[in-house]
Coordinates of C-alpha atoms in Angstrom, one line a residue:
Chain A
M1 CA 16.7 -85.9 -76.2
S2 CA 15.7 -82.8 -76.5
T3 CA 11.9 -82.6 -77.1
F4 CA 12.4 -78.8 -79.3
A5 CA 10.6 -79.3 -82.3
V6 CA 9.9 -76.6 -85.2
P7 CA 7.0 -77.0 -86.9
S8 CA 7.2 -77.8 -90.6
E9 CA 5.4 -74.2 -91.3
L10 CA 8.1 -72.5 -89.6
E11 CA 10.8 -74.2 -91.0
S12 CA 9.5 -73.7 -94.3
E13 CA 9.4 -70.1 -93.5
I14 CA 12.9 -70.1 -91.8
D15 CA 14.5 -71.5 -95.1
E16 CA 12.8 -68.8 -96.9
L17 CA 14.6 -66.1 -94.7
I18 CA 18.0 -68.0 -94.7
S19 CA 17.8 -67.4 -99.0
H20 CA 17.2 -64.0 -98.8
Y21 CA 21.3 -64.0 -97.7
P22 CA 24.7 -64.7 -99.6
E23 CA 26.1 -66.1 -96.3
K24 CA 23.6 -68.4 -93.8
R25 CA 25.0 -66.8 -90.9
S26 CA 23.4 -63.1 -91.9
A27 CA 19.9 -64.9 -91.3
S28 CA 20.8 -65.2 -87.3
L29 CA 18.4 -62.7 -86.1
M30 CA 15.8 -63.2 -88.4
L31 CA 15.8 -66.6 -87.3
L32 CA 16.2 -65.6 -83.8
H33 CA 13.0 -62.7 -84.6
A34 CA 11.3 -65.8 -86.0
V35 CA 11.6 -68.5 -83.2
Q36 CA 11.3 -66.0 -80.3
E37 CA 7.6 -64.6 -82.7
H38 CA 6.4 -68.7 -82.7
F39 CA 7.5 -69.8 -78.9
G40 CA 7.4 -66.3 -77.1
W41 CA 11.2 -66.7 -75.7
V42 CA 14.3 -68.2 -77.3
S43 CA 15.5 -71.4 -75.2
K44 CA 18.8 -73.2 -75.1
D45 CA 17.1 -75.9 -77.4
A46 CA 16.4 -73.3 -79.6
I47 CA 19.6 -71.7 -79.9
E48 CA 21.1 -75.0 -80.7
W49 CA 18.4 -75.6 -83.0
I50 CA 19.2 -72.4 -84.8
A51 CA 23.3 -73.0 -84.8
A52 CA 22.5 -76.2 -86.2
K53 CA 20.5 -74.7 -89.3
L54 CA 23.1 -72.2 -89.8
E55 CA 25.9 -74.5 -89.2
L56 CA 27.3 -72.2 -86.6
K57 CA 28.6 -73.1 -82.9
P58 CA 25.7 -72.2 -80.4
I59 CA 27.8 -69.7 -79.0
N60 CA 27.5 -67.9 -82.5
I61 CA 23.9 -67.7 -81.5
F62 CA 23.6 -67.2 -77.9
E63 CA 26.4 -64.7 -77.7
L64 CA 23.4 -62.7 -79.8
V65 CA 20.6 -63.4 -77.7
T66 CA 22.7 -61.7 -74.8
F67 CA 23.9 -58.8 -77.0
Y68 CA 20.0 -57.5 -78.4
P69 CA 17.6 -56.2 -75.8
M70 CA 14.8 -57.5 -77.9
F71 CA 15.8 -61.4 -77.2
R72 CA 14.3 -63.1 -73.8
Q73 CA 15.8 -66.5 -72.5
E74 CA 12.5 -66.9 -70.6
P75 CA 8.6 -66.2 -71.4
A76 CA 7.4 -63.0 -70.7
G77 CA 3.7 -62.4 -70.5
K78 CA 0.9 -62.7 -72.8
Y79 CA 0.7 -58.9 -73.3
Q80 CA 4.2 -57.6 -73.1
F81 CA 4.1 -53.6 -72.5
K82 CA 7.1 -51.9 -73.4
V83 CA 7.2 -48.4 -72.4
C84 CA 9.6 -45.5 -73.8
R85 CA 11.8 -44.0 -71.0
T86 CA 14.1 -41.7 -73.2
L87 CA 14.2 -38.0 -72.7
S88 CA 11.4 -36.6 -75.1
C89 CA 9.0 -39.3 -73.5
A90 CA 10.2 -39.1 -70.3
L91 CA 9.1 -34.9 -70.6
G92 CA 6.0 -36.3 -71.4
G93 CA 5.3 -38.2 -68.4
S94 CA 6.1 -41.7 -69.2
D95 CA 7.5 -42.1 -65.9
K96 CA 3.8 -41.7 -64.8
L97 CA 2.8 -44.1 -67.1
F98 CA 5.2 -46.9 -66.2
K99 CA 4.9 -46.1 -62.4
H100 CA 0.5 -46.9 -63.2
L101 CA 1.3 -49.7 -65.7
C102 CA 3.5 -51.2 -62.6
G103 CA 0.9 -50.1 -59.9
K104 CA -2.0 -51.8 -62.2
F105 CA -0.3 -55.0 -62.7
S106 CA 1.5 -55.0 -58.5
L107 CA 5.1 -54.9 -60.1
D108 CA 7.8 -53.0 -58.8
A109 CA 8.3 -49.6 -60.7
H110 CA 11.7 -49.6 -59.8
K111 CA 13.2 -52.4 -60.3
H112 CA 15.2 -53.1 -63.8
G113 CA 14.3 -55.1 -66.7
L114 CA 11.1 -57.0 -68.0
Q115 CA 8.9 -57.8 -64.7
T116 CA 5.5 -60.5 -65.4
T117 CA 2.7 -61.0 -63.8
K118 CA 2.2 -64.0 -61.5
D119 CA -0.7 -65.5 -64.1
G120 CA 1.7 -64.8 -67.0
R121 CA -0.6 -62.7 -68.4
F122 CA 1.4 -59.4 -68.5
S123 CA 4.7 -58.1 -68.4
V124 CA 6.1 -54.2 -68.5
E125 CA 9.2 -52.8 -69.3
F126 CA 10.7 -49.6 -69.2
V127 CA 12.7 -49.7 -73.1
E128 CA 14.7 -47.1 -75.0
C129 CA 13.8 -44.3 -77.4
L130 CA 11.0 -45.3 -79.7
A131 CA 11.5 -43.2 -82.4
S132 CA 7.9 -41.5 -82.1
C133 CA 9.2 -38.7 -79.5
G134 CA 6.8 -36.1 -80.9
T135 CA 4.0 -37.9 -79.9
A136 CA 5.0 -38.5 -76.0
P137 CA 4.9 -40.7 -74.2
V138 CA 4.5 -43.6 -76.0
M139 CA 4.4 -47.6 -75.9
M140 CA 4.0 -50.4 -77.3
C141 CA 1.4 -53.9 -76.5
N142 CA 3.2 -56.6 -78.0
E143 CA 3.2 -55.7 -81.9
G144 CA 0.6 -52.5 -81.2
F145 CA 2.2 -48.8 -81.0
Y146 CA 0.6 -46.6 -79.3
E147 CA 0.9 -42.7 -78.8
G148 CA -0.1 -39.7 -76.5
V149 CA -0.8 -42.8 -73.8
T150 CA -2.3 -41.3 -70.7
N151 CA -3.2 -43.4 -67.9
A152 CA -6.9 -43.5 -69.3
K153 CA -5.9 -44.3 -72.6
A154 CA -3.2 -46.8 -70.6
D155 CA -6.1 -48.4 -69.1
E156 CA -8.1 -48.9 -72.0
I157 CA -5.8 -50.4 -73.9
V158 CA -4.9 -52.7 -70.6
T159 CA -9.0 -53.9 -70.9
K160 CA -8.7 -54.4 -74.8
C161 CA -6.1 -56.7 -74.2
S162 CA -8.0 -58.6 -70.9
A163 CA -11.4 -59.1 -72.8
Chain B
M1 CA 7.4 -16.5 -92.6
P2 CA 8.7 -19.6 -93.5
Q3 CA 6.5 -22.5 -94.4
E4 CA 6.8 -25.8 -94.7
Y5 CA 7.7 -27.0 -97.9
R6 CA 6.8 -30.8 -98.6
L7 CA 8.8 -32.9 -100.9
I8 CA 9.2 -36.3 -99.2
L9 CA 5.9 -35.7 -97.1
K10 CA 4.2 -34.0 -100.1
H11 CA 1.5 -36.8 -99.7
A12 CA 1.8 -38.5 -96.7
D13 CA -0.7 -36.9 -94.5
Q14 CA -2.7 -36.0 -97.8
P15 CA -6.6 -37.5 -97.2
G16 CA -7.2 -41.3 -98.6
Y17 CA -3.1 -41.5 -99.5
T18 CA -2.4 -45.3 -98.9
P19 CA 0.7 -47.0 -98.6
D20 CA -0.2 -49.2 -101.5
I21 CA 1.4 -49.5 -104.8
D22 CA -1.8 -48.4 -106.6
C23 CA -1.9 -45.2 -104.8
Y24 CA 1.7 -44.4 -105.2
L25 CA 1.4 -45.1 -108.8
K26 CA -1.2 -43.0 -109.3
H27 CA 0.9 -40.3 -107.8
G28 CA 3.4 -40.2 -110.6
G29 CA 5.5 -43.1 -108.5
Y30 CA 8.0 -45.1 -110.2
G31 CA 8.1 -42.3 -113.0
A32 CA 11.6 -41.5 -112.1
L33 CA 13.0 -45.4 -112.5
K34 CA 10.9 -45.1 -115.8
K35 CA 12.8 -42.4 -116.8
V36 CA 16.3 -43.5 -115.9
L37 CA 15.8 -47.1 -117.9
A38 CA 15.1 -45.2 -120.6
L39 CA 18.7 -43.5 -120.5
K40 CA 21.2 -43.9 -123.1
P41 CA 24.6 -43.3 -122.9
R42 CA 25.9 -40.1 -123.5
D43 CA 28.7 -38.8 -126.0
L44 CA 30.9 -36.7 -123.8
G45 CA 33.0 -36.0 -127.0
E46 CA 36.8 -36.5 -127.5
G47 CA 35.6 -40.3 -127.8
K48 CA 34.4 -40.2 -124.2
T49 CA 31.4 -41.5 -123.3
Q50 CA 29.1 -41.5 -119.9
S51 CA 26.5 -44.6 -119.1
P52 CA 23.3 -43.4 -117.9
Q53 CA 24.6 -44.6 -114.1
E54 CA 27.4 -42.5 -114.2
F55 CA 25.3 -39.5 -115.0
I56 CA 22.5 -40.2 -112.1
R57 CA 25.9 -40.2 -110.0
E58 CA 27.0 -37.3 -111.2
E59 CA 23.3 -35.4 -110.7
V60 CA 23.3 -36.6 -107.3
K61 CA 26.7 -35.2 -106.7
L62 CA 25.5 -32.0 -108.4
S63 CA 22.5 -31.8 -106.3
G64 CA 24.7 -31.1 -103.1
L65 CA 22.5 -34.0 -101.0
R66 CA 23.8 -34.7 -97.9
G67 CA 23.3 -37.4 -95.5
R68 CA 20.3 -37.2 -93.6
G69 CA 20.7 -39.5 -90.8
G70 CA 23.5 -37.6 -88.4
A71 CA 26.9 -36.9 -90.0
G72 CA 25.7 -34.6 -92.9
F73 CA 27.9 -36.0 -95.5
S74 CA 27.4 -35.4 -99.3
A75 CA 25.4 -38.6 -100.5
G76 CA 27.5 -38.0 -104.2
L77 CA 31.1 -38.1 -102.4
K78 CA 30.0 -41.4 -100.5
W79 CA 28.8 -42.9 -103.7
S80 CA 31.7 -41.5 -105.7
F81 CA 34.2 -43.8 -103.0
V82 CA 32.8 -47.2 -104.3
D83 CA 35.4 -49.3 -105.3
R84 CA 34.2 -50.5 -108.9
K85 CA 37.0 -52.1 -110.0
G86 CA 37.8 -54.5 -107.8
G87 CA 35.2 -57.0 -109.3
K88 CA 33.1 -57.8 -106.2
P89 CA 29.7 -57.1 -105.7
I90 CA 28.7 -53.8 -104.6
Y91 CA 26.0 -53.8 -101.9
L92 CA 23.4 -51.2 -101.0
I93 CA 21.8 -51.1 -97.4
C94 CA 19.2 -48.5 -96.1
N95 CA 19.8 -47.5 -92.7
A96 CA 16.0 -47.6 -91.1
D97 CA 17.7 -48.1 -87.9
E98 CA 16.1 -45.0 -86.5
S99 CA 16.7 -45.0 -83.0
E100 CA 18.3 -41.4 -82.1
P101 CA 16.1 -40.2 -79.5
G102 CA 14.4 -37.3 -80.6
T103 CA 13.8 -38.4 -83.9
F104 CA 10.4 -39.8 -86.0
K105 CA 11.2 -38.7 -89.3
D106 CA 12.0 -42.1 -90.9
R107 CA 9.1 -43.8 -89.2
Q108 CA 6.6 -41.4 -91.3
I109 CA 8.1 -42.2 -94.6
I110 CA 7.8 -45.9 -93.9
H111 CA 4.5 -46.2 -92.6
K112 CA 2.9 -43.4 -95.0
D113 CA 4.4 -43.7 -98.1
P114 CA 7.1 -46.9 -98.3
H115 CA 6.9 -47.0 -102.0
Q116 CA 8.9 -43.5 -102.3
L117 CA 11.3 -45.4 -100.3
V118 CA 11.8 -48.8 -102.3
E119 CA 12.2 -46.2 -105.3
G120 CA 14.8 -44.4 -104.4
M121 CA 16.5 -47.7 -103.5
I122 CA 16.0 -49.2 -106.9
L123 CA 17.2 -45.6 -108.5
S124 CA 20.4 -45.7 -106.1
C125 CA 21.4 -49.3 -106.4
W126 CA 20.7 -49.5 -110.4
A127 CA 23.2 -46.1 -110.2
N128 CA 25.7 -47.9 -108.0
D129 CA 25.4 -51.6 -110.1
V130 CA 24.0 -52.9 -107.3
K131 CA 22.4 -56.9 -107.6
L132 CA 21.4 -57.3 -103.8
A133 CA 20.1 -54.9 -101.3
Y134 CA 18.7 -54.8 -97.6
I135 CA 16.6 -52.5 -95.4
Y136 CA 17.9 -52.6 -92.0
I137 CA 15.0 -51.9 -89.7
R138 CA 14.6 -51.4 -86.3
G139 CA 13.3 -54.3 -84.2
E140 CA 10.8 -52.0 -82.6
M141 CA 8.9 -51.2 -85.8
P142 CA 7.3 -54.8 -86.7
E143 CA 4.4 -52.9 -88.5
G144 CA 7.2 -51.0 -90.8
A145 CA 9.0 -54.1 -91.7
K146 CA 5.8 -55.7 -92.8
L147 CA 4.6 -52.4 -94.6
L148 CA 7.9 -52.6 -96.4
N149 CA 8.0 -56.4 -97.4
K150 CA 4.0 -55.5 -98.8
A151 CA 5.4 -52.8 -100.7
L152 CA 8.5 -54.8 -102.1
K153 CA 6.4 -57.9 -102.9
E154 CA 3.8 -55.3 -105.2
A155 CA 7.2 -53.8 -106.7
R156 CA 8.0 -57.3 -107.6
E157 CA 4.8 -58.2 -108.7
R158 CA 4.8 -54.8 -110.9
K159 CA 8.5 -55.8 -112.4
F160 CA 10.0 -52.9 -110.4
L161 CA 11.9 -55.0 -108.8
G162 CA 13.4 -58.8 -109.3
K163 CA 14.8 -60.1 -112.2
D164 CA 14.8 -58.0 -115.8
I165 CA 13.5 -55.2 -114.2
L166 CA 10.7 -53.7 -117.1
G167 CA 12.7 -55.7 -119.6
S168 CA 15.9 -53.4 -119.3
G169 CA 17.9 -56.7 -118.3
Y170 CA 18.5 -55.3 -114.7
D171 CA 18.6 -57.5 -112.0
L172 CA 17.8 -56.4 -108.7
E173 CA 16.4 -58.0 -105.3
I174 CA 15.9 -56.0 -102.2
H175 CA 15.0 -57.9 -98.7
V176 CA 13.8 -56.5 -95.3
H177 CA 16.5 -57.3 -92.2
R178 CA 15.1 -56.4 -88.4
G179 CA 17.3 -55.4 -85.7
A180 CA 16.8 -56.2 -82.1
G181 CA 16.5 -53.2 -80.1
A182 CA 20.4 -52.0 -80.3
Y183 CA 20.8 -48.2 -81.2
I184 CA 24.9 -48.9 -82.2
C185 CA 23.2 -50.8 -85.0
G186 CA 22.5 -47.2 -86.5
E187 CA 26.4 -46.8 -87.1
E188 CA 27.1 -47.9 -90.4
T189 CA 29.6 -50.5 -89.6
G190 CA 27.8 -52.0 -86.5
L191 CA 24.9 -51.9 -88.9
I192 CA 27.2 -54.2 -91.4
E193 CA 27.8 -56.7 -88.7
S194 CA 24.8 -57.1 -87.3
L195 CA 23.6 -57.6 -91.1
E196 CA 26.4 -60.6 -91.4
G197 CA 24.6 -62.4 -88.2
K198 CA 27.3 -60.7 -85.8
R199 CA 27.2 -58.3 -82.6
A200 CA 26.8 -55.1 -83.8
Y201 CA 30.7 -54.2 -82.7
P202 CA 31.7 -51.2 -85.2
R203 CA 34.4 -52.0 -87.3
I204 CA 37.8 -49.8 -87.0
K205 CA 38.0 -47.4 -90.0
P206 CA 40.6 -47.3 -91.6
P207 CA 40.7 -49.8 -93.0
Y208 CA 37.2 -51.2 -92.7
F209 CA 35.5 -48.3 -94.7
P210 CA 32.1 -49.6 -96.3
A211 CA 32.9 -48.1 -99.8
V212 CA 35.7 -50.4 -99.9
L213 CA 35.2 -53.3 -97.0
G214 CA 31.3 -53.5 -96.2
L215 CA 29.2 -56.1 -95.9
Y216 CA 30.9 -59.4 -96.8
M217 CA 34.3 -57.5 -97.1
C218 CA 33.0 -56.0 -100.3
P219 CA 31.8 -52.5 -101.3
T220 CA 28.7 -51.5 -99.3
I221 CA 26.9 -48.3 -99.6
V222 CA 24.9 -48.0 -96.1
N223 CA 22.4 -44.5 -96.4
N224 CA 19.4 -43.3 -94.2
V225 CA 16.0 -43.5 -95.7
E226 CA 15.8 -39.9 -95.9
T227 CA 18.2 -39.8 -98.0
L228 CA 17.7 -42.6 -100.2
C229 CA 13.7 -40.7 -101.2
H230 CA 15.4 -37.5 -101.8
V231 CA 17.7 -39.7 -104.8
T232 CA 14.2 -40.3 -106.5
H233 CA 13.4 -36.0 -106.4
I234 CA 16.9 -35.6 -107.9
V235 CA 16.3 -37.7 -110.8
N236 CA 12.8 -36.3 -111.2
M237 CA 14.1 -32.6 -110.7
G238 CA 17.3 -32.7 -111.9
G239 CA 20.5 -32.5 -109.7
A240 CA 21.2 -28.7 -110.7
E241 CA 17.2 -28.0 -110.0
Y242 CA 17.2 -29.5 -106.8
A243 CA 20.1 -27.5 -105.7
K244 CA 18.0 -24.6 -105.7
L245 CA 15.8 -25.8 -102.8
G246 CA 17.4 -24.8 -99.6
T247 CA 20.5 -22.6 -99.3
P248 CA 24.4 -23.2 -100.5
N249 CA 25.6 -26.3 -99.5
N250 CA 22.9 -27.0 -97.2
T251 CA 20.4 -27.8 -100.3
G252 CA 16.9 -29.9 -100.6
T253 CA 14.7 -30.0 -97.9
R254 CA 15.0 -32.0 -94.8
I255 CA 12.4 -33.1 -92.3
V256 CA 12.7 -31.8 -88.9
S257 CA 10.9 -33.8 -85.8
L258 CA 10.1 -31.4 -83.0
S259 CA 9.7 -32.5 -79.0
G260 CA 9.7 -32.0 -75.9
D261 CA 8.0 -28.8 -74.8
V262 CA 6.8 -27.2 -77.2
K263 CA 2.9 -26.5 -77.8
K264 CA 2.6 -28.4 -80.9
P265 CA 5.5 -31.1 -81.1
G266 CA 5.6 -32.9 -84.8
Y267 CA 7.5 -33.3 -87.8
F268 CA 7.6 -30.7 -90.1
E269 CA 9.3 -30.9 -93.6
V270 CA 11.2 -27.6 -94.9
E271 CA 13.9 -26.1 -97.0
V272 CA 17.3 -26.7 -95.4
G273 CA 18.3 -23.4 -93.7
K274 CA 15.2 -21.5 -94.8
A275 CA 13.7 -21.5 -91.0
T276 CA 15.8 -20.9 -87.8
I277 CA 15.7 -22.6 -84.6
G278 CA 14.1 -20.1 -83.0
E279 CA 11.0 -20.1 -86.1
L280 CA 10.8 -24.0 -86.0
I281 CA 10.1 -23.8 -81.9
N282 CA 7.5 -20.7 -81.6
D283 CA 6.0 -20.2 -85.2
P284 CA 2.3 -21.1 -85.1
A285 CA 3.3 -23.0 -88.8
F286 CA 5.7 -25.2 -86.4
G287 CA 6.0 -26.1 -83.0
G288 CA 3.3 -23.1 -82.0
G289 CA 6.2 -21.9 -79.0
L290 CA 6.5 -23.1 -75.6
R291 CA 3.3 -23.7 -73.0
D292 CA 1.9 -20.7 -71.7
G293 CA 4.1 -19.5 -68.5
R294 CA 7.1 -20.9 -69.3
K295 CA 10.5 -20.1 -71.2
L296 CA 13.3 -21.6 -73.2
Q297 CA 16.0 -23.3 -70.8
A298 CA 17.9 -25.4 -73.5
I299 CA 17.6 -27.4 -77.3
I300 CA 18.9 -30.6 -78.0
P301 CA 19.5 -29.5 -82.1
G302 CA 20.0 -32.7 -83.5
G303 CA 19.4 -35.8 -81.5
S304 CA 20.5 -36.7 -78.4
S305 CA 24.0 -37.0 -79.3
S306 CA 24.1 -33.4 -80.3
K307 CA 25.7 -30.6 -77.7
V308 CA 23.2 -29.0 -76.0
L309 CA 22.3 -25.5 -76.6
K310 CA 21.4 -22.8 -73.4
A311 CA 18.9 -20.1 -73.9
G312 CA 20.5 -16.8 -74.6
E313 CA 23.5 -18.1 -76.1
K314 CA 25.2 -16.3 -79.0
F315 CA 27.4 -17.6 -81.5
K316 CA 30.0 -16.0 -83.9
L317 CA 29.1 -16.9 -87.5
K318 CA 30.6 -16.0 -90.8
K319 CA 27.9 -14.9 -92.6
K320 CA 27.8 -12.9 -95.8
N321 CA 27.0 -9.2 -94.9
K322 CA 24.9 -7.2 -97.0
D323 CA 27.4 -6.2 -99.4
G324 CA 28.0 -9.7 -100.0
E325 CA 31.6 -9.6 -98.1
M326 CA 32.2 -12.6 -95.4
A327 CA 32.2 -11.1 -91.7
I328 CA 31.7 -12.4 -88.6
V329 CA 28.0 -12.1 -87.5
E330 CA 26.9 -12.2 -83.9
T331 CA 23.9 -14.6 -83.9
D332 CA 21.6 -15.7 -81.0
L333 CA 20.7 -19.4 -80.5
L334 CA 17.1 -19.1 -81.7
D335 CA 18.4 -17.0 -85.0
L336 CA 20.8 -19.5 -86.2
P337 CA 19.3 -21.4 -89.5
Y338 CA 18.8 -25.0 -89.0
D339 CA 21.1 -26.0 -91.2
F340 CA 24.2 -28.1 -91.3
D341 CA 26.8 -25.7 -91.3
S342 CA 25.1 -23.0 -89.1
L343 CA 24.8 -25.7 -86.3
M344 CA 28.5 -26.9 -86.8
G345 CA 29.4 -23.0 -86.8
A346 CA 27.6 -22.7 -83.3
G347 CA 29.7 -25.7 -82.1
T348 CA 27.1 -28.1 -82.3
M349 CA 25.2 -30.7 -85.0
S350 CA 21.9 -31.0 -86.8
G351 CA 22.7 -35.0 -86.7
S352 CA 19.3 -36.8 -87.4
G353 CA 17.1 -33.2 -87.4
A354 CA 15.7 -33.7 -84.3
I355 CA 15.2 -30.7 -81.4
I356 CA 14.6 -31.6 -78.1
V357 CA 12.9 -28.5 -76.4
I358 CA 13.7 -28.3 -72.3
D359 CA 11.5 -25.3 -70.7
D360 CA 12.7 -23.8 -67.5
S361 CA 10.3 -25.9 -65.6
R362 CA 12.3 -28.8 -65.9
D363 CA 15.5 -30.1 -63.8
I364 CA 18.8 -30.0 -66.3
V365 CA 20.1 -32.5 -64.4
D366 CA 17.2 -34.9 -64.3
C367 CA 17.4 -34.4 -68.1
L368 CA 21.1 -35.4 -68.3
A369 CA 21.0 -38.2 -66.0
N370 CA 17.9 -39.7 -68.5
L371 CA 20.3 -39.6 -71.5
A372 CA 23.3 -41.1 -69.7
E373 CA 20.8 -43.8 -68.9
F374 CA 20.3 -44.2 -72.5
Y375 CA 24.1 -44.7 -73.3
A376 CA 25.1 -46.7 -70.7
H377 CA 22.1 -49.5 -71.7
E378 CA 23.5 -48.6 -75.6
S379 CA 27.2 -48.7 -75.7
C380 CA 28.3 -51.9 -77.3
G381 CA 30.9 -52.6 -74.7
Q382 CA 34.0 -53.2 -77.4
C383 CA 36.0 -50.3 -76.1
T384 CA 37.1 -49.4 -72.8
P385 CA 36.7 -46.2 -72.2
C386 CA 32.8 -46.2 -73.7
R387 CA 31.8 -49.3 -71.8
E388 CA 33.3 -48.1 -68.7
G389 CA 33.0 -44.5 -69.0
S390 CA 29.5 -44.2 -70.3
L391 CA 28.6 -46.3 -67.2
W392 CA 30.2 -44.3 -64.8
M393 CA 28.6 -41.5 -66.0
N394 CA 25.3 -42.5 -65.6
K395 CA 26.3 -43.8 -62.2
A396 CA 27.4 -40.5 -61.1
L397 CA 24.0 -39.0 -62.6
H398 CA 21.9 -41.6 -61.1
R399 CA 23.4 -40.3 -57.2
M400 CA 23.0 -36.5 -58.2
T401 CA 19.2 -37.3 -58.9
H402 CA 18.9 -39.5 -55.8
G403 CA 20.2 -37.5 -52.9
E404 CA 23.2 -38.4 -53.1
G405 CA 25.6 -36.1 -55.2
R406 CA 28.8 -33.9 -54.5
K407 CA 29.8 -30.8 -55.6
A408 CA 32.9 -32.1 -57.1
D409 CA 30.7 -34.5 -59.3
A410 CA 30.3 -31.5 -62.1
D411 CA 34.0 -31.9 -62.5
Y412 CA 34.0 -36.1 -62.1
L413 CA 31.7 -36.2 -65.4
L414 CA 33.6 -33.8 -67.2
H415 CA 36.5 -35.5 -66.4
I416 CA 35.5 -39.3 -67.7
A417 CA 33.5 -37.6 -70.7
Q418 CA 37.1 -35.7 -71.7
N419 CA 38.8 -39.5 -71.4
I420 CA 35.8 -40.8 -73.6
Q421 CA 36.2 -38.3 -76.9
G422 CA 38.1 -39.4 -79.7
R423 CA 39.4 -42.9 -77.8
T424 CA 36.5 -45.4 -79.2
I425 CA 36.6 -46.8 -82.5
C426 CA 33.3 -45.6 -83.4
A427 CA 31.3 -41.9 -83.1
F428 CA 29.2 -43.7 -80.1
G429 CA 32.2 -42.4 -77.7
E430 CA 31.5 -38.9 -79.3
A431 CA 28.1 -39.4 -78.8
C432 CA 27.8 -40.1 -74.8
A433 CA 30.3 -37.7 -74.2
W434 CA 29.0 -34.6 -75.9
P435 CA 25.7 -34.3 -74.0
V436 CA 27.7 -34.7 -71.1
L437 CA 30.4 -32.0 -71.6
S438 CA 28.0 -29.4 -72.7
F439 CA 24.9 -29.9 -70.2
V440 CA 27.5 -29.8 -67.4
K441 CA 29.8 -26.9 -68.9
K442 CA 26.8 -24.7 -69.9
F443 CA 25.0 -25.3 -66.6
K444 CA 27.5 -26.2 -64.3
P445 CA 26.2 -23.9 -61.3
E446 CA 22.9 -26.1 -61.8
F447 CA 25.0 -28.9 -61.0
E448 CA 27.0 -28.1 -58.9
A449 CA 24.6 -26.7 -56.4
R450 CA 22.6 -29.9 -57.0
G451 CA 25.5 -32.0 -55.2
A452 CA 26.3 -29.3 -52.9
A453 CA 22.9 -29.5 -51.4
D454 CA 22.9 -33.1 -51.2
E455 CA 26.7 -32.6 -49.3
A456 CA 24.8 -30.1 -46.9
K457 CA 21.7 -32.3 -46.7
R458 CA 24.0 -35.3 -45.6
K459 CA 26.3 -33.0 -43.3
G460 CA 23.1 -31.9 -41.7
A461 CA 21.5 -35.5 -40.9
G462 CA 25.0 -36.2 -39.2
T463 CA 25.5 -39.5 -41.7
S464 CA 29.2 -39.7 -43.2
Q465 CA 29.6 -39.7 -46.9
K466 CA 28.1 -42.5 -48.7
F467 CA 30.5 -42.4 -51.7
A468 CA 34.2 -41.8 -51.0
A469 CA 35.5 -38.8 -53.2
H470 CA 37.2 -40.5 -56.3
P471 CA 41.3 -40.5 -56.2
D472 CA 41.2 -38.4 -59.3
Q473 CA 39.4 -36.0 -57.0
Q474 CA 41.4 -35.8 -54.4
T475 CA 43.6 -33.2 -55.7

């Protein structure tokens, strides 16, 4: 038996989201967001739960998790840093910023994909264009958005998270 | 001296201007909506009448508004393709999946003046008999999604949205739908698939033109954020008056996103075609020029998918001369008017209105390698030429920037890119091929020198070549 349980508050939020669409399947991405925001990641059980809720096969949801880069099949750190890697930010020094953050958290700046510190507090990841090219380099920390991030500014943001 | 002309961003950066509905109303917000709801059918004579909706659609056509998302297609024409006789519901989707590298204009509207977008959407929906619409916003803009949801809630509370809008009998609902990090969702048919809860694999056209077979196989209009905002101003000003802004066939204003190697990167709203690329980059009112001591190397003029322009390039453009006759005029890159047609004439495009400036301190191979990585990451994988080709180009550029290049890589890259463009379902094929084709063709000596230097280094070190030549290159 799966121990996966969706709290009633989240489920009513989900029911509301489903009501926005003439066809239930359309709510897939919004449900994945809601579940990931609540649990921190999308587990196999969560995929099955969403599929059942939308009267779909689990594969219909799983193929979304593997296609859309924002969905995670494993937990990320409590504070997740997404550093923009694309051209304007690269010209603005995003490589330096990424290396600085990786160094700070003892992570490997040459590794691809999301990396998380052993204590599960911080994750760092290079992502593609975040659409704020005029204030490069930019990054996100969870839902927060930061522009013109120097190493010093990055340190401040990390300190604020750690406080 | 060209100046900014702020229509869309008129209030956005004013001190004290907030994204809530009261502030928008105080600045005349929802006036255009009240205006159209009061319109009566017009008698065209000979027993013909024109409905208020038809009238507004004609006004949009008259305005000459061209889509601000990338293709620059006439918005009025796009609306005119909608199948209104089939009896199926018509949907409208606002494309707020702003993710073309270099572009950051929609973010300003959504964050600073969300009600302007909501009003533009309501007007566009009303004019096209739409009852249900969506805003597809990219997943990485959670704050934007919240602001839009709040704006929609406020609009509902004031009866601008929902059932029986302002007592007119017109019902409309708009919902926010979040993407999840896939660039391909900006392609309108990919976006529709994504909104249906599927992988964002673009659909083949024909037959899947959104105007006929869009969301749930119903007629669907997909418009960019900025395009929809312009509709509000067209209603307020009238189409003919709006068309006086900008230049012929390139009407209105547009928000230019300027980034990269300039002193003052940022967004500037200008009348289309009234400022040249050079002015946008160098004028103190805009980019303020390159950093001291730096020279221009290249410009990406319309988002990363547009073909790069090399400093010093000259183009032969058809223009009216002093006597009002059409003549071929040689135009320097910096003197190109920043509009749809001039950039097309220069073999590139103004795309999403995003200029990325690259100065002489930058390694041009590195710049292209960065973009190739983007496209390799973002190819949806549906069509073989793009799925494989974008990765091959990325691999080749990766080795070139990691000391393992070859002189022949330049031609190899061109060969792959030529085999992608025109051979895919959607325009992503061109989007990933064009940067490679243009960078390598225009900077061929740089690319060949880079590869040759790596080869010489390997020879000197006495090691065999790590990469065997590709069969295509052995001829």
